[in-house]
Tab-separated table of C-alpha atoms and ligand atoms in Angstrom:
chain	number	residue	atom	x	y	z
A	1	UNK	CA	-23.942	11.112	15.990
A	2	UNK	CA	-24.937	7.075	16.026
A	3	UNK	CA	-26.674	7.426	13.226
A	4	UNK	CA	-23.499	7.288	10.595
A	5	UNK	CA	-22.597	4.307	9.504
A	6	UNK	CA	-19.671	2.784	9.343
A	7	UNK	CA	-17.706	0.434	6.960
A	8	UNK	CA	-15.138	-1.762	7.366
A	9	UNK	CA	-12.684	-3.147	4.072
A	10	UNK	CA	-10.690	-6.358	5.055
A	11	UNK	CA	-8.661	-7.175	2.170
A	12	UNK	CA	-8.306	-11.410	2.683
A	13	UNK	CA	-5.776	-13.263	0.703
A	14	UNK	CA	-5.866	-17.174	1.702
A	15	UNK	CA	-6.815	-16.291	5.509
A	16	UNK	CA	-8.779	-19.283	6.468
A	17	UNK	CA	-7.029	-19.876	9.711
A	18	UNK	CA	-7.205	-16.746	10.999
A	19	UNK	CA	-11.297	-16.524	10.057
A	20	UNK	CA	-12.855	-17.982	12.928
A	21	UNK	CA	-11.088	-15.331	15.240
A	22	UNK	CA	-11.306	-12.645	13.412
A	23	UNK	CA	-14.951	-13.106	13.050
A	24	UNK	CA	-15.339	-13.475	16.958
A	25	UNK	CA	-13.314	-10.516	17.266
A	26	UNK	CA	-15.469	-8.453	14.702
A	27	UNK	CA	-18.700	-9.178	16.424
A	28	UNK	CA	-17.573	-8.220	19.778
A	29	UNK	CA	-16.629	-4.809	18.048
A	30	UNK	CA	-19.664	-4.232	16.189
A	31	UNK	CA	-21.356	-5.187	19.373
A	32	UNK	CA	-19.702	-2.101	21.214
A	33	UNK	CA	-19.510	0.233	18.240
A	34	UNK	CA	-23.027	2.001	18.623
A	35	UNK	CA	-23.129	3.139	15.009
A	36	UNK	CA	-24.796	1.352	12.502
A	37	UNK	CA	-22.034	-0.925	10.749
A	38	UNK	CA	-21.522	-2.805	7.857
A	39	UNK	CA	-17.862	-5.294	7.181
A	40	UNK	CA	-16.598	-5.912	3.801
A	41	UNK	CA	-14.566	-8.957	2.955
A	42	UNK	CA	-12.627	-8.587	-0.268
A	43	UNK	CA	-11.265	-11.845	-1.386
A	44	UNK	CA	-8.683	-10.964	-3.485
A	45	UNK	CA	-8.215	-14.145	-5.633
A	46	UNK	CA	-7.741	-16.546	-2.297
A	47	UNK	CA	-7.475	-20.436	-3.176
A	48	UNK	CA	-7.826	-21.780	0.243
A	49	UNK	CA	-11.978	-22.358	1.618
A	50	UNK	CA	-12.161	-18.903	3.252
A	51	UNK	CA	-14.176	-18.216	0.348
A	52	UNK	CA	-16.678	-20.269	1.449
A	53	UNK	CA	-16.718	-19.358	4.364
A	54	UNK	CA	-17.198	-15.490	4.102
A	55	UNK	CA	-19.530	-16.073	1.236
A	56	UNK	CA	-21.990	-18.223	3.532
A	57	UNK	CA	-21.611	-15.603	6.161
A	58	UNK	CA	-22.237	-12.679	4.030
A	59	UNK	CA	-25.722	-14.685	3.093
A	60	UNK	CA	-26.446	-15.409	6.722
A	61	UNK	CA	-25.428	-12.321	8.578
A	62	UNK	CA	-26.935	-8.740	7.476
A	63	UNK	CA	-24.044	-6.738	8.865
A	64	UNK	CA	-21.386	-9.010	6.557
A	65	UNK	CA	-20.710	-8.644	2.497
A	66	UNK	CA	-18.752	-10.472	0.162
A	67	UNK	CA	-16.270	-9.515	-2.948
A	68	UNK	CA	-14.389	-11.699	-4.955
A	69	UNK	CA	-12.012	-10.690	-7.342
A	70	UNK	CA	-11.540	-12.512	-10.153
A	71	UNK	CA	-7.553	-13.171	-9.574
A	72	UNK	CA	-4.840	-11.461	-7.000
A	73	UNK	CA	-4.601	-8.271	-7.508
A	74	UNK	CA	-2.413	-7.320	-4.723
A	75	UNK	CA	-3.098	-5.882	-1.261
A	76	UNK	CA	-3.307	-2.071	-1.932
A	77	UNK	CA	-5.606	-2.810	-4.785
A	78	UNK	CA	-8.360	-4.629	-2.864
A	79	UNK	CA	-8.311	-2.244	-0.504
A	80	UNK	CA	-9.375	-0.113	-2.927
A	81	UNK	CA	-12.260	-2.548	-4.303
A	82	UNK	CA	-13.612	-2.765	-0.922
A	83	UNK	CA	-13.432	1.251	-0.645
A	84	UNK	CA	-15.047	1.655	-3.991
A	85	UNK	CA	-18.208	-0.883	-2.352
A	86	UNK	CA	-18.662	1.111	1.184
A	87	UNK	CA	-21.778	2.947	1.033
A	88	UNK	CA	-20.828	3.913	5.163
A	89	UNK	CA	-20.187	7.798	6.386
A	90	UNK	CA	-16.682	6.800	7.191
A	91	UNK	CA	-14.582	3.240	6.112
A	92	UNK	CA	-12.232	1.300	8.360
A	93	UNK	CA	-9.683	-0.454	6.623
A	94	UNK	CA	-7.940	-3.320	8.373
A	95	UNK	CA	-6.004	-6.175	8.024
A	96	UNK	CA	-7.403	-10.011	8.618
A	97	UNK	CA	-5.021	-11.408	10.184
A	98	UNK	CA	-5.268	-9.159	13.260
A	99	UNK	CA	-2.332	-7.602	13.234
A	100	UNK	CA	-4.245	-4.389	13.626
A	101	UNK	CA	-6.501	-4.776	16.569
A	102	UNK	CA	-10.245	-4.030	15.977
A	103	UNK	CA	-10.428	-2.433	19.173
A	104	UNK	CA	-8.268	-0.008	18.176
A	105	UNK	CA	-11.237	1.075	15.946
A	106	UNK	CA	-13.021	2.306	18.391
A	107	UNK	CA	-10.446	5.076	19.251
A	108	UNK	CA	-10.599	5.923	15.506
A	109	UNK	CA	-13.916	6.250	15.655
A	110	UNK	CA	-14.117	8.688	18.393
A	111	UNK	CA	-11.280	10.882	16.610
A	112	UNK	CA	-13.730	10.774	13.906
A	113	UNK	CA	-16.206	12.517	15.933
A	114	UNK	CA	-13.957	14.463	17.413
A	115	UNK	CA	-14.027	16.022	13.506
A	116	UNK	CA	-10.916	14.675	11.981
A	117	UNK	CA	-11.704	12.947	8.382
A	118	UNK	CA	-8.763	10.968	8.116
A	119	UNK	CA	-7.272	8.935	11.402
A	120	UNK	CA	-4.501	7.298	10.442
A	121	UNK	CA	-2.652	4.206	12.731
A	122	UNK	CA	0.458	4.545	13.884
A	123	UNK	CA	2.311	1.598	15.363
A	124	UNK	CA	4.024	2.058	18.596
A	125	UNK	CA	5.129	-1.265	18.503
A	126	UNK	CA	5.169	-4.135	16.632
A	127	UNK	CA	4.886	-7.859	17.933
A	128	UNK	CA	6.134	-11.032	16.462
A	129	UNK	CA	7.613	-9.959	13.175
A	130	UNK	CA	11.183	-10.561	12.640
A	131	UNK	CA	14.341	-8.357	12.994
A	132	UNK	CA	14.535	-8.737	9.015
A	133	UNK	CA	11.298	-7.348	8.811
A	134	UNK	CA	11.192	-4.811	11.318
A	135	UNK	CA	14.435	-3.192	9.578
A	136	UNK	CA	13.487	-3.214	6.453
A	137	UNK	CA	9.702	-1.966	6.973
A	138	UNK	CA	11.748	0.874	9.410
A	139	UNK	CA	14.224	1.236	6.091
A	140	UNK	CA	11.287	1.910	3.822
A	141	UNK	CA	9.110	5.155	5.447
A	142	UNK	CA	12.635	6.796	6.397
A	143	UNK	CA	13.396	6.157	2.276
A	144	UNK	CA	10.063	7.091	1.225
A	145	UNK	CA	9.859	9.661	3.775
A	146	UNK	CA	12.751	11.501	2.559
A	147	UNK	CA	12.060	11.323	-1.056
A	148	UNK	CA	8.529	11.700	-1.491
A	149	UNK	CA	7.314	15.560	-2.316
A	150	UNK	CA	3.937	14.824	0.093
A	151	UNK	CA	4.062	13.982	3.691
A	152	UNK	CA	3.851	10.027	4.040
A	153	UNK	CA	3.749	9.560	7.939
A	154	UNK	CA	6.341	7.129	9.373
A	155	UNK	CA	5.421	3.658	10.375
A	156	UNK	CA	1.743	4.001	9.309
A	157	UNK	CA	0.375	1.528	7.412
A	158	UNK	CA	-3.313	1.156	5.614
A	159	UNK	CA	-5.208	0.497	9.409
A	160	UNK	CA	-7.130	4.059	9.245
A	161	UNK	CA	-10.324	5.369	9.433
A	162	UNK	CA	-11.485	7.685	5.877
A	163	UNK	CA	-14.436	10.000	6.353
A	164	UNK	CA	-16.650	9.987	3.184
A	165	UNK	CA	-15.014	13.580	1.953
A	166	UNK	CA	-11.532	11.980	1.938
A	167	UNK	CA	-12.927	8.609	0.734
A	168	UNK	CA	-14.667	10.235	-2.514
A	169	UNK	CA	-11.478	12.431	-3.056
A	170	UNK	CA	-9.524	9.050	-2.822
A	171	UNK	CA	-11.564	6.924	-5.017
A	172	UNK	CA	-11.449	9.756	-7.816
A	173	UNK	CA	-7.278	8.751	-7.954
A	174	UNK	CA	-7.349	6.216	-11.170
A	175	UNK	CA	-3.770	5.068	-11.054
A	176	UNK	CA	-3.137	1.774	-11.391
A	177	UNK	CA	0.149	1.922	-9.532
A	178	UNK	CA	-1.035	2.391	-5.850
A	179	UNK	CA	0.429	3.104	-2.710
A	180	UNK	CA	-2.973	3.934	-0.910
A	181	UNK	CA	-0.939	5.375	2.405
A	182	UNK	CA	0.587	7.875	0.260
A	183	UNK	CA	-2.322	8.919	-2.095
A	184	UNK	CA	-4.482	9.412	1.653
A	185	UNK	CA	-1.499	11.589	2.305
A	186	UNK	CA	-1.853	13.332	-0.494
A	187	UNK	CA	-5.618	14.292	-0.459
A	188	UNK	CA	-4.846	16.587	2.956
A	189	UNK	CA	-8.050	17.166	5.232
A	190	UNK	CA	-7.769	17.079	8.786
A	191	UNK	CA	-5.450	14.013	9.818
A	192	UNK	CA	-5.045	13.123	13.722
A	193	UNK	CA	-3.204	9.969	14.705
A	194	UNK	CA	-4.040	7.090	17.172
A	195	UNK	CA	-0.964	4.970	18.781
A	196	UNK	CA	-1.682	0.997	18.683
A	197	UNK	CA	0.610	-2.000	19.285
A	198	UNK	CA	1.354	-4.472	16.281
A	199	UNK	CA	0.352	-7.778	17.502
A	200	UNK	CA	1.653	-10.571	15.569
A	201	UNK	CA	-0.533	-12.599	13.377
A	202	UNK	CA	-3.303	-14.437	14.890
A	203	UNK	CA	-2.616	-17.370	12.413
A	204	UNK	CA	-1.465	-18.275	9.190
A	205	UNK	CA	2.081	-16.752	7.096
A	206	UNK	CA	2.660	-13.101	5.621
A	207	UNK	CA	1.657	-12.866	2.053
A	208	UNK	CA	4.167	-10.001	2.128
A	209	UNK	CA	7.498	-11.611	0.739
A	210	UNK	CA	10.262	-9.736	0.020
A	211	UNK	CA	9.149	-9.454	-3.669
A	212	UNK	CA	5.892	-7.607	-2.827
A	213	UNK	CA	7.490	-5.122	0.005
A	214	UNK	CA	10.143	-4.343	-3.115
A	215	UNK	CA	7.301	-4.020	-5.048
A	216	UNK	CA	5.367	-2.086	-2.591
A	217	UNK	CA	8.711	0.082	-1.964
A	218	UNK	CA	9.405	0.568	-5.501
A	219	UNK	CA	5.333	2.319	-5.715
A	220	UNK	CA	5.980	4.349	-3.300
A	221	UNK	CA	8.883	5.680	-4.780
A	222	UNK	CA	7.909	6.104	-8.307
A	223	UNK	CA	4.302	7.296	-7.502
A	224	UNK	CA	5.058	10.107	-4.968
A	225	UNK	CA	9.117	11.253	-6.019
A	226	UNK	CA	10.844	11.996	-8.930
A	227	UNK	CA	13.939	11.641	-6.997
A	228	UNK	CA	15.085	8.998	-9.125
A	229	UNK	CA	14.689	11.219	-12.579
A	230	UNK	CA	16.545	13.947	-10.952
A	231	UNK	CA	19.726	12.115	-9.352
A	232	UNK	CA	20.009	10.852	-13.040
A	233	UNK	CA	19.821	14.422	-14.450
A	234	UNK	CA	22.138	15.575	-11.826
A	235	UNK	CA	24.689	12.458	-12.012
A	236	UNK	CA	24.876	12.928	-15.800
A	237	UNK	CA	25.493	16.070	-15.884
A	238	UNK	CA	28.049	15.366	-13.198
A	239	UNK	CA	30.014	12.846	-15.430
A	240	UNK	CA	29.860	14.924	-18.762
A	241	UNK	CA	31.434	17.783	-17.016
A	242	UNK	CA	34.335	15.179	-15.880
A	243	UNK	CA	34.263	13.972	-19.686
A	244	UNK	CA	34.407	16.895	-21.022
A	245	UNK	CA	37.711	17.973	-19.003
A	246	UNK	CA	39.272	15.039	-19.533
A	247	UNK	CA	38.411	15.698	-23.236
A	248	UNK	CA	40.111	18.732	-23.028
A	249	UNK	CA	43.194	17.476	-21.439
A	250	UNK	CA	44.222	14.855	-24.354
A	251	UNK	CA	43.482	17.802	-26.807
A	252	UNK	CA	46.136	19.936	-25.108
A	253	UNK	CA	48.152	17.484	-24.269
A	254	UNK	CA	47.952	15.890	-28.120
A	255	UNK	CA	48.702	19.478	-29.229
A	256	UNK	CA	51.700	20.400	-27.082
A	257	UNK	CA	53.382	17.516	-25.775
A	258	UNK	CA	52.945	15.203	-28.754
A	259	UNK	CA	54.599	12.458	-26.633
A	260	UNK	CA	53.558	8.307	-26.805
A	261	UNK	CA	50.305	8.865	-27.983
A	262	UNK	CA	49.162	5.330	-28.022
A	263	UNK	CA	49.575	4.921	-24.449
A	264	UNK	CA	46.113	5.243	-22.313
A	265	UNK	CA	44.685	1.997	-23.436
A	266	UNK	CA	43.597	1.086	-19.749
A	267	UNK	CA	42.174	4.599	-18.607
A	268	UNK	CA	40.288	4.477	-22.427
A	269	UNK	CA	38.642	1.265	-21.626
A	270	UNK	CA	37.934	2.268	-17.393
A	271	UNK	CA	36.255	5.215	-19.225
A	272	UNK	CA	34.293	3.505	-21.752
A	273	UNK	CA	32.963	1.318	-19.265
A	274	UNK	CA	32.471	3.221	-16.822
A	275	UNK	CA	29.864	5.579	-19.068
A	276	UNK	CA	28.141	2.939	-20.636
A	277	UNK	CA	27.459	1.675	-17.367
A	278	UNK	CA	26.089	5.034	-16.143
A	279	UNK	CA	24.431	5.526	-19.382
A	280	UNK	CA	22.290	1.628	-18.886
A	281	UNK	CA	21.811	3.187	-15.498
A	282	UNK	CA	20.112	5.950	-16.191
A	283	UNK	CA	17.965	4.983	-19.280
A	284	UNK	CA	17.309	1.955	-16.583
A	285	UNK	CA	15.698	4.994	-14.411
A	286	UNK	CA	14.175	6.872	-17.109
A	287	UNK	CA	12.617	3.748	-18.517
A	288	UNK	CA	10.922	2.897	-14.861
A	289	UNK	CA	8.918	5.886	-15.314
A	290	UNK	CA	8.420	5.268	-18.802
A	291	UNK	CA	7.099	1.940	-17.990
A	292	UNK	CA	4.707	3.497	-15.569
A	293	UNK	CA	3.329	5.801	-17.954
A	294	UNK	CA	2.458	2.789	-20.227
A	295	UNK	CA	0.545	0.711	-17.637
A	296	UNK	CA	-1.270	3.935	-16.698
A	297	UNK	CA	-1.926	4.664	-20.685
A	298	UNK	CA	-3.477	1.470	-21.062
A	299	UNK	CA	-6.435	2.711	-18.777
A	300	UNK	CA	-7.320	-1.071	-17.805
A	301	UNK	CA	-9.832	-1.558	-14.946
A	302	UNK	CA	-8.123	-1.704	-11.600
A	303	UNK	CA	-9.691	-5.016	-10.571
A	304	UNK	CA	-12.546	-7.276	-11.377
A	305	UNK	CA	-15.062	-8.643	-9.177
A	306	UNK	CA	-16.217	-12.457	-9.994
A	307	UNK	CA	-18.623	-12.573	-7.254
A	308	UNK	CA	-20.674	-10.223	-4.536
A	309	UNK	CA	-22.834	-11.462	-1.787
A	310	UNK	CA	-25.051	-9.774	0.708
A	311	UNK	CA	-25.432	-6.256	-1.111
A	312	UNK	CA	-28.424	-6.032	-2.365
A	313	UNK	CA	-31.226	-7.431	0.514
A	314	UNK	CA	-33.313	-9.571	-1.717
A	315	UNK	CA	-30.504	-11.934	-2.406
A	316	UNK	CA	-30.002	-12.884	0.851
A	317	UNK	CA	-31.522	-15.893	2.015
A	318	UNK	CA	-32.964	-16.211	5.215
A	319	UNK	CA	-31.004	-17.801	8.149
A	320	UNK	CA	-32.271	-21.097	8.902
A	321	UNK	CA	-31.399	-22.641	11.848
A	322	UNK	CA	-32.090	-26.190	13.102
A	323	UNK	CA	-33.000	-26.032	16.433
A	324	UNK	CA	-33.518	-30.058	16.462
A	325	UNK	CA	-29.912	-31.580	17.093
B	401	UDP	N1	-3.425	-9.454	1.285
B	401	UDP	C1	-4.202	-9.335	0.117
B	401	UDP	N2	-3.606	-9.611	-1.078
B	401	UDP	C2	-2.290	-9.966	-1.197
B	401	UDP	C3	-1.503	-10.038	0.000
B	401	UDP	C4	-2.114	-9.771	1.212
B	401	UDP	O1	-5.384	-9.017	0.178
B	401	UDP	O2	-1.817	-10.184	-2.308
B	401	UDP	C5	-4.070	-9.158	2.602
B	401	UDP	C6	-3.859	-10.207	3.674
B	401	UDP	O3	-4.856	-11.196	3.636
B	401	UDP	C7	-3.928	-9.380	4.950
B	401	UDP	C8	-3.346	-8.035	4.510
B	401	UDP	O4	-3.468	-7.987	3.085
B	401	UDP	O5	-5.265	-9.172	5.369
B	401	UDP	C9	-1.926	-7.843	4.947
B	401	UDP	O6	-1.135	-8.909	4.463
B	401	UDP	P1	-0.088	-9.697	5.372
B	401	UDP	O7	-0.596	-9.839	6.757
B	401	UDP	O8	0.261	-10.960	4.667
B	401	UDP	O9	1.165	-8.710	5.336
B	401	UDP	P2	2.110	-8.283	6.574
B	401	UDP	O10	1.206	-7.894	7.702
B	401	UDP	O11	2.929	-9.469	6.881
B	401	UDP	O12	2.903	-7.133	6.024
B	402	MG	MG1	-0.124	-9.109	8.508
């Protein structure tokens, strides 16, 4: 069983102070993992010197590669650059600023062997984020939860272990709108979960803002429901019915009871508004999805990689170390 090999993707976006632990942490892991092993740093468009940093590692240290993307592309993208790179039997994904615990890999691992292709995550717990946070993450997988057609597990986020099968099924998904927890929930196999505690970061800030959870949220919701598209069938429907007796109602009353007919001017303009404001509403909804179909129509490449160090052997230089000091 030792003899598959194992990847892990750490997506890093301007992590320099949390580098020197994580790398400690990673080495004690690989030391204990007794699997063949290889960690993937994806940059994705970082400004700070953790470039540097990983880059001269990945020349130095056999077990450690490199990927720079060209720009930020977000988090769920260069998670799926570092995928796309794994040439293991089964990729880790994990945050850098140890938030997920590497240990915790370990017990994916050995649910792995157990014969499970996808172990997904789940925090018990989480550690040092704030209330705002903690509600509003909670907020989002009972929303998405409730409207997506697949089965998005609750409080799961990317930390999970892939087998190869799932991984290749994965990487065949082209969309350029990802929510990678929900497209792994979408590709089935056999799925077993592992409890862990959140630990708050090791060091620097989130480069989640509220901007890029909305983002995140909005995804999630767009790639995996059609809610949205529906409620606005069913809510316009709704209101033409209510037009359309009130519709009737002037024409019988303007028929039989020919009385002041030029009274009404408030309820004419509460109407008016009110439909054109249900009508922005709804083309608003309809024009989400039509705005998704035009980034996907446009077929651009996900990502693009400026740099990559320590995949190919030859190109990586040997150590040299001074012993003189
Ligand atoms: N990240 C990334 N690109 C981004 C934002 C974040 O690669 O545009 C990485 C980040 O370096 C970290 C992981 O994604 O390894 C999770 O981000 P973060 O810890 O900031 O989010 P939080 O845990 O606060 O939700
Ligand atoms: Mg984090």
């Amino acid at each position: 069983m030792s003899g598959k090999k194992i990847s892990f993707v750490i997506p890093v976006y301007n992590e320099e102070a949390v580098l020197p632990i994580l790398i400690r942490r990673l080495g004690l892991l690989l030391a204990k993992l007794d699997a063949p092993a290889e960690v993937i740093f994806v940059d994705d468009g970082g400004k700070d010197a953790g470039g540097v940093y990983l880059a001269e590692l990945a020349r130095n240290d056999p077990r450690y590669r490199y990927i720079a993307l060209s720009r930020n592309f977000g988090h769920q993208v260069a998670i799926t650059a570092g995928m796309e790179a794994a040439t293991g039997d089964a990729v880790i994904v994990m945050d850098a600023d140890l938030q997920d615990p590497p240990e915790v890999a370990l017990e994916l691992v050995a649910k792995w062997r157990e014969g499970y292709e996808i172990v997904y995550a789940r925090r018990e717990r989480r550690e040092g984020e704030t209330v705002f946070k903690r509600w509003t993450a909670s907020a989002f997988y009972r929303v998405v939860a409730k409207l997506s057609r697949v089965e998005i597990p609750r409080d799961v986020g990317d930390f999970r272990l892939v087998d190869r099968a799932a991984l290749d099924a994965f990487l065949k998904m082209p969309e350029q709108n990802r929510f990678v927890r929900g497209m792994f929930a979408w590709v089935g196999f056999r799925q077993a979960e592992v409890l862990y505690r959140r630990e708050a970061r090791a060091a620097g800030v989130t480069h989640y803002p509220l901007r890029k959870m909305l983002s995140l949220a909005g995804s999630a919701i767009v790639s995996f429901s059609d809610a949205p598209l529906r409620l606005a069938l069913w809510f316009g429907t709704l209101v033409s019915l209510g037009a359309m007796g009130y519709g009737a109602y002037v024409l019988v009353r303007a028929l039989f009871w020919s009385d002041g007919l030029v009274e009404g001017w408030a309820s004419t303009i509460l109407i008016t508004s009110f439909l054109s404001g249900i009508n922005l509403l709804m083309t608003g909804i309809v024009g989400v999805y039509v705005g998704r179909i035009y980034s996907e129509a446009k077929r651009r490449p996900l990502y693009l990689v400026s740099r990559k160090i320590g995949f190919d052997a030859e190109e990586r230089v040997a150590p040299v170390r001074s012993v003189a000091s």
